[in-house]
Short mmCIF file of C-alpha atoms in Angstrom, two decimals:
data_model
loop_
_atom_site.label_atom_id
_atom_site.label_comp_id
_atom_site.label_asym_id
_atom_site.label_seq_id
_atom_site.Cartn_x
_atom_site.Cartn_y
_atom_site.Cartn_z
CA MET J 28 0.00 0.00 0.00
CA THR J 29 1.40 3.40 -0.94
CA ILE J 30 0.96 6.25 1.49
CA PRO J 31 0.20 9.55 -0.25
CA LYS J 32 2.63 12.36 0.45
CA VAL J 33 1.10 14.95 2.76
CA ASP J 34 2.20 18.56 2.40
CA LEU J 35 2.69 19.54 6.01
CA LYS J 36 2.32 23.14 7.08
CA PRO J 37 4.03 24.94 9.93
CA CYS J 38 2.36 24.23 13.27
CA PHE J 39 2.62 25.28 16.91
CA LEU J 40 4.22 22.98 19.45
CA SER J 41 2.40 23.22 22.76
CA PRO J 42 3.87 22.38 26.17
CA LYS J 43 2.12 19.80 28.31
CA ARG J 44 0.76 22.58 30.48
CA LEU J 45 -1.81 24.60 28.51
CA GLN J 46 -2.80 27.90 30.16
CA PRO J 47 -5.38 29.63 27.95
CA GLU J 48 -6.09 32.22 30.66
CA LEU J 49 -2.54 33.60 30.37
CA PRO J 50 -1.01 35.90 27.72
CA LEU J 51 0.12 34.00 24.62
CA PHE J 52 3.90 33.79 24.03
CA VAL J 53 4.77 32.84 20.44
CA TYR J 54 8.36 31.77 19.71
CA LEU J 55 9.68 31.72 16.14
CA PRO J 56 12.82 29.55 15.89
CA GLY J 57 16.18 29.80 14.15
CA MET J 58 17.35 28.10 10.96
CA ASP J 59 16.62 24.59 12.25
CA GLY J 60 12.92 25.45 12.37
CA THR J 61 12.20 22.69 14.90
CA GLY J 62 11.02 24.86 17.79
CA GLN J 63 12.71 22.34 20.12
CA LEU J 64 15.57 24.61 21.15
CA LEU J 65 13.40 26.77 23.40
CA ARG J 66 13.10 23.86 25.81
CA SER J 67 15.55 25.25 28.37
CA GLN J 68 13.46 28.45 28.60
CA THR J 69 9.95 27.00 28.60
CA ALA J 70 9.60 26.32 32.33
CA GLY J 71 10.60 29.88 33.21
CA LEU J 72 8.27 31.43 30.63
CA GLU J 73 5.32 29.33 31.80
CA VAL J 74 5.24 31.30 35.04
CA GLY J 75 3.47 34.10 33.17
CA PHE J 76 2.68 32.83 29.66
CA ASP J 77 0.89 30.22 27.60
CA VAL J 78 3.84 29.24 25.36
CA ARG J 79 3.74 28.15 21.71
CA CYS J 80 6.79 27.31 19.56
CA LEU J 81 6.57 27.39 15.79
CA ALA J 82 7.76 24.22 14.05
CA ILE J 83 8.50 24.53 10.34
CA PRO J 84 8.46 21.27 8.32
CA ARG J 85 11.89 19.99 7.26
CA GLU J 86 11.05 20.28 3.57
CA ASP J 87 9.26 23.62 3.72
CA LEU J 88 10.43 25.84 0.85
CA THR J 89 7.88 28.63 1.11
CA SER J 90 8.52 32.37 0.90
CA TRP J 91 8.72 34.85 3.77
CA ASP J 92 5.21 36.05 2.95
CA GLU J 93 3.76 32.55 3.02
CA LEU J 94 5.54 31.71 6.28
CA ALA J 95 4.27 34.95 7.84
CA LYS J 96 0.71 34.14 6.72
CA ASN J 97 0.96 30.66 8.25
CA VAL J 98 2.14 32.12 11.57
CA LEU J 99 -0.71 34.62 11.65
CA ASP J 100 -3.25 31.88 10.87
CA LEU J 101 -1.89 29.83 13.79
CA ILE J 102 -2.04 32.81 16.16
CA HIS J 103 -5.62 33.65 15.16
CA ALA J 104 -6.59 30.00 15.73
CA GLU J 105 -5.17 30.23 19.28
CA LEU J 106 -6.98 33.50 19.94
CA GLU J 107 -10.34 32.00 18.93
CA LYS J 108 -10.17 30.05 22.19
CA SER J 109 -9.35 33.14 24.27
CA PRO J 110 -9.65 36.29 22.13
CA GLN J 111 -8.88 39.03 24.67
CA ARG J 112 -5.45 37.95 25.85
CA PRO J 113 -2.26 39.82 24.91
CA VAL J 114 0.22 38.26 22.47
CA TYR J 115 4.00 38.44 22.87
CA LEU J 116 5.94 37.70 19.66
CA CYS J 117 9.52 36.44 20.05
CA GLY J 118 11.84 35.68 17.14
CA GLU J 119 15.38 34.30 17.38
CA SER J 120 17.92 34.40 14.52
CA PHE J 121 16.01 33.29 11.37
CA GLY J 122 12.86 33.69 13.46
CA GLY J 123 13.84 37.31 14.14
CA CYS J 124 13.41 38.03 10.43
CA LEU J 125 10.11 36.15 10.37
CA ALA J 126 8.91 38.07 13.45
CA GLN J 127 9.56 41.37 11.66
CA LYS J 128 7.58 40.17 8.63
CA VAL J 129 4.69 39.02 10.84
CA ALA J 130 4.65 42.19 12.93
CA VAL J 131 4.48 44.61 9.99
CA ILE J 132 1.53 42.68 8.49
CA ALA J 133 -0.50 42.70 11.73
CA PRO J 134 1.03 45.33 14.05
CA GLN J 135 -2.15 45.67 16.14
CA LEU J 136 -1.99 41.99 17.13
CA PHE J 137 1.05 42.16 19.40
CA GLU J 138 1.41 43.60 22.89
CA ARG J 139 5.21 43.17 22.91
CA ILE J 140 7.91 42.05 20.45
CA ILE J 141 11.25 40.41 21.32
CA LEU J 142 14.05 39.97 18.76
CA ILE J 143 17.07 37.85 19.73
CA ASN J 144 20.24 37.86 17.59
CA SER J 145 18.04 38.69 14.63
CA GLY J 146 18.97 37.02 11.33
CA SER J 147 18.50 40.39 9.64
CA ALA J 148 22.17 40.89 10.65
CA PHE J 149 23.03 38.51 7.79
CA GLN J 150 23.06 41.41 5.33
CA LEU J 151 25.58 43.34 7.45
CA GLN J 152 28.13 40.59 6.75
CA PRO J 153 29.17 40.79 3.05
CA LEU J 154 31.43 37.74 3.39
CA LEU J 155 28.51 35.62 4.60
CA THR J 156 26.35 36.76 1.68
CA TRP J 157 29.12 35.84 -0.75
CA ALA J 158 29.75 32.47 0.93
CA SER J 159 26.03 31.67 0.90
CA GLN J 160 26.03 31.89 -2.89
CA LEU J 161 28.75 29.21 -3.01
CA SER J 162 27.04 26.89 -0.50
CA SER J 163 24.97 25.25 -3.24
CA LEU J 164 28.24 23.67 -4.48
CA VAL J 165 28.75 21.74 -1.21
CA PRO J 166 27.93 18.00 -1.63
CA SER J 167 24.96 16.99 0.52
CA ASN J 168 26.93 14.23 2.29
CA LEU J 169 29.21 16.90 3.80
CA TYR J 170 26.38 18.76 5.53
CA ASN J 171 26.50 16.59 8.66
CA ILE J 172 30.23 17.26 9.01
CA GLY J 173 29.60 20.95 8.34
CA ALA J 174 26.98 21.09 11.09
CA LEU J 175 29.56 19.83 13.60
CA GLY J 176 32.08 22.43 12.42
CA LEU J 177 29.52 25.22 12.77
CA LEU J 178 28.79 24.47 16.44
CA PRO J 179 31.52 26.72 17.89
CA PHE J 180 30.19 29.61 15.78
CA LEU J 181 26.59 29.00 16.76
CA ALA J 182 27.12 28.78 20.48
CA ALA J 183 29.46 29.40 23.38
CA LEU J 184 29.75 25.64 23.94
CA ALA J 185 31.28 25.87 27.43
CA ARG J 186 28.14 27.71 28.57
CA ILE J 187 25.71 25.04 27.29
CA SER J 188 24.87 21.73 28.97
CA ARG J 189 25.92 18.54 27.22
CA SER J 190 22.31 17.50 26.52
CA ASP J 191 21.53 20.88 24.97
CA ARG J 192 24.67 20.71 22.81
CA GLN J 193 23.48 17.33 21.54
CA GLU J 194 19.99 18.73 20.91
CA LEU J 195 21.45 21.65 18.97
CA LEU J 196 23.52 19.36 16.75
CA LYS J 197 20.55 17.01 16.27
CA SER J 198 18.33 19.94 15.24
CA MET J 199 20.91 21.24 12.77
CA ARG J 200 21.35 17.82 11.20
CA SER J 201 17.59 17.31 10.91
CA VAL J 202 17.28 19.92 8.16
CA PRO J 203 17.89 18.62 4.60
CA PRO J 204 20.59 20.42 2.54
CA GLU J 205 18.08 21.85 0.05
CA THR J 206 16.10 23.38 2.93
CA VAL J 207 19.28 24.87 4.45
CA LEU J 208 20.09 26.46 1.08
CA TRP J 209 16.56 27.79 0.75
CA ARG J 210 16.56 29.36 4.22
CA ILE J 211 19.98 30.90 3.57
CA SER J 212 18.59 32.40 0.36
CA LEU J 213 15.67 33.82 2.37
CA LEU J 214 18.12 35.47 4.79
CA ARG J 215 20.17 36.81 1.89
CA ASP J 216 17.09 38.36 0.27
CA PHE J 217 15.34 39.47 3.47
CA CYS J 218 13.93 42.96 3.35
CA VAL J 219 11.54 44.97 5.52
CA GLU J 220 11.29 48.70 4.86
CA GLU J 221 12.47 50.84 7.78
CA GLU J 222 9.30 52.89 7.44
CA GLN J 223 7.22 49.77 8.16
CA LEU J 224 9.27 49.03 11.29
CA ARG J 225 8.85 52.62 12.49
CA ARG J 226 5.08 52.07 12.55
CA LEU J 227 5.50 49.40 15.26
CA THR J 228 4.83 51.53 18.31
CA GLN J 229 4.51 48.74 20.92
CA PRO J 230 7.50 48.01 23.18
CA VAL J 231 10.26 46.07 21.40
CA LEU J 232 13.10 44.33 23.26
CA VAL J 233 16.18 43.72 21.12
CA ILE J 234 18.60 41.19 22.64
CA ALA J 235 22.14 40.67 21.33
CA GLY J 236 24.86 38.23 22.30
CA ALA J 237 28.08 40.26 22.31
CA SER J 238 30.11 37.08 21.71
CA ASP J 239 28.09 36.01 18.65
CA ARG J 240 30.66 34.57 16.23
CA LEU J 241 28.14 33.79 13.48
CA LEU J 242 26.46 37.15 12.87
CA PRO J 243 27.18 40.79 13.79
CA SER J 244 24.25 40.73 16.19
CA LEU J 245 25.39 43.68 18.29
CA ALA J 246 25.63 45.99 15.27
CA GLU J 247 22.22 44.81 14.07
CA ALA J 248 20.68 45.35 17.51
CA LYS J 249 21.93 48.95 17.51
CA ARG J 250 20.49 49.46 14.02
CA LEU J 251 17.09 48.04 14.98
CA VAL J 252 16.88 50.08 18.19
CA SER J 253 17.55 53.22 16.14
CA ILE J 254 14.51 52.37 13.98
CA PHE J 255 11.84 51.12 16.40
CA PRO J 256 10.22 54.10 18.17
CA ASN J 257 9.68 52.31 21.49
CA SER J 258 12.59 49.90 21.88
CA LYS J 259 15.28 48.86 24.31
CA MET J 260 18.51 46.95 23.73
CA VAL J 261 19.87 44.29 26.06
CA VAL J 262 23.44 43.10 25.51
CA LEU J 263 24.44 39.70 26.88
CA PRO J 264 28.22 40.21 27.12
CA HIS J 265 29.38 36.59 27.14
CA CYS J 266 26.65 34.98 25.03
CA GLY J 267 26.98 33.48 21.55
CA HIS J 268 24.44 33.18 18.75
CA ALA J 269 22.31 30.42 20.31
CA CYS J 270 22.14 32.35 23.59
CA LEU J 271 18.82 30.88 24.78
CA LEU J 272 20.53 27.51 25.19
CA GLU J 273 23.16 28.89 27.53
CA THR J 274 22.66 27.87 31.15
CA ASP J 275 23.05 31.42 32.50
CA THR J 276 20.41 32.87 30.15
CA ASN J 277 16.88 33.19 31.51
CA LEU J 278 14.63 34.96 29.02
CA TYR J 279 11.79 35.51 31.49
CA GLU J 280 14.16 37.11 34.01
CA ILE J 281 15.69 39.31 31.28
CA MET J 282 12.21 40.54 30.37
CA LYS J 283 11.34 41.10 34.02
CA ALA J 284 14.58 42.97 34.77
CA ASN J 285 13.91 45.31 31.84
CA ASP J 286 10.29 46.09 32.83
CA PHE J 287 9.06 44.29 29.74
CA LEU J 288 6.16 42.41 31.32
CA ASP J 289 2.70 43.96 31.17
CA SER J 290 0.29 43.86 34.09
CA SER J 291 -1.47 40.66 32.94
CA VAL J 292 1.83 38.72 33.07
CA GLU J 293 2.73 40.13 36.48
CA ALA J 294 -0.71 39.19 37.82
CA ALA J 295 -0.23 35.63 36.58
CA GLN J 296 3.17 35.48 38.26
CA GLU J 297 1.72 36.65 41.58
CA GLN J 298 -1.04 34.04 41.38
CA GLU J 299 1.56 31.34 40.61
CA ALA J 300 3.61 32.43 43.66
CA ARG J 301 0.53 32.16 45.87
CA GLY J 302 0.00 28.64 44.55
#
């Protein structure tokens, strides 16, 4: 019996603990697209949020616009169950570009926006853009080796637990070469007009790892903060590109320390503390 091929669409991964009464926290992942790499942050975020992680199918070769539409459809489906709650949009690396695309299409939808080592920094690195055009010449059987070689550039490995290092490598290797090339081409061609970003008046938190060896994230953070009218930059001095995997990084505490939680999140935290 032949099983017909099903064209899978992006979906939200939900934690075991669903909390529809809390603000919705939507995480858009990096190049791996698995959504699994937020796992070290989920427990902390669940104190004040109902968390969803976007998972993009391994063979997804859709455009930025199509990806953004899929994300918005998923968010609207979540809000049908609880329409009044605030939505926090968080994008990391590749997901930082996608978050910008999503936000400019539906700016009124989001209470807060968080961008972490945004992949829009790709265009500030001419050498990366040039190298990305040559990457199509790399034989597919070398991609697994390449993923291992990229690890020190993706993360400050000494600051990540062994299990999370293994999960990072597993996630990188899960993406087929043609999908890697497609997502690199999306980063190379990424464009959002500055005027569109200036219309995003809600609070925006721009987080940069100062020790990012993959992208010039600090320079990009400064550029973004100069554009968004209501933004704040947080620099993590010792963090690499995959900073959310680092054991000393606590995204919820970073948001709290920078007065980035609205009253509904703080109320949920107080209720959690009371038990």
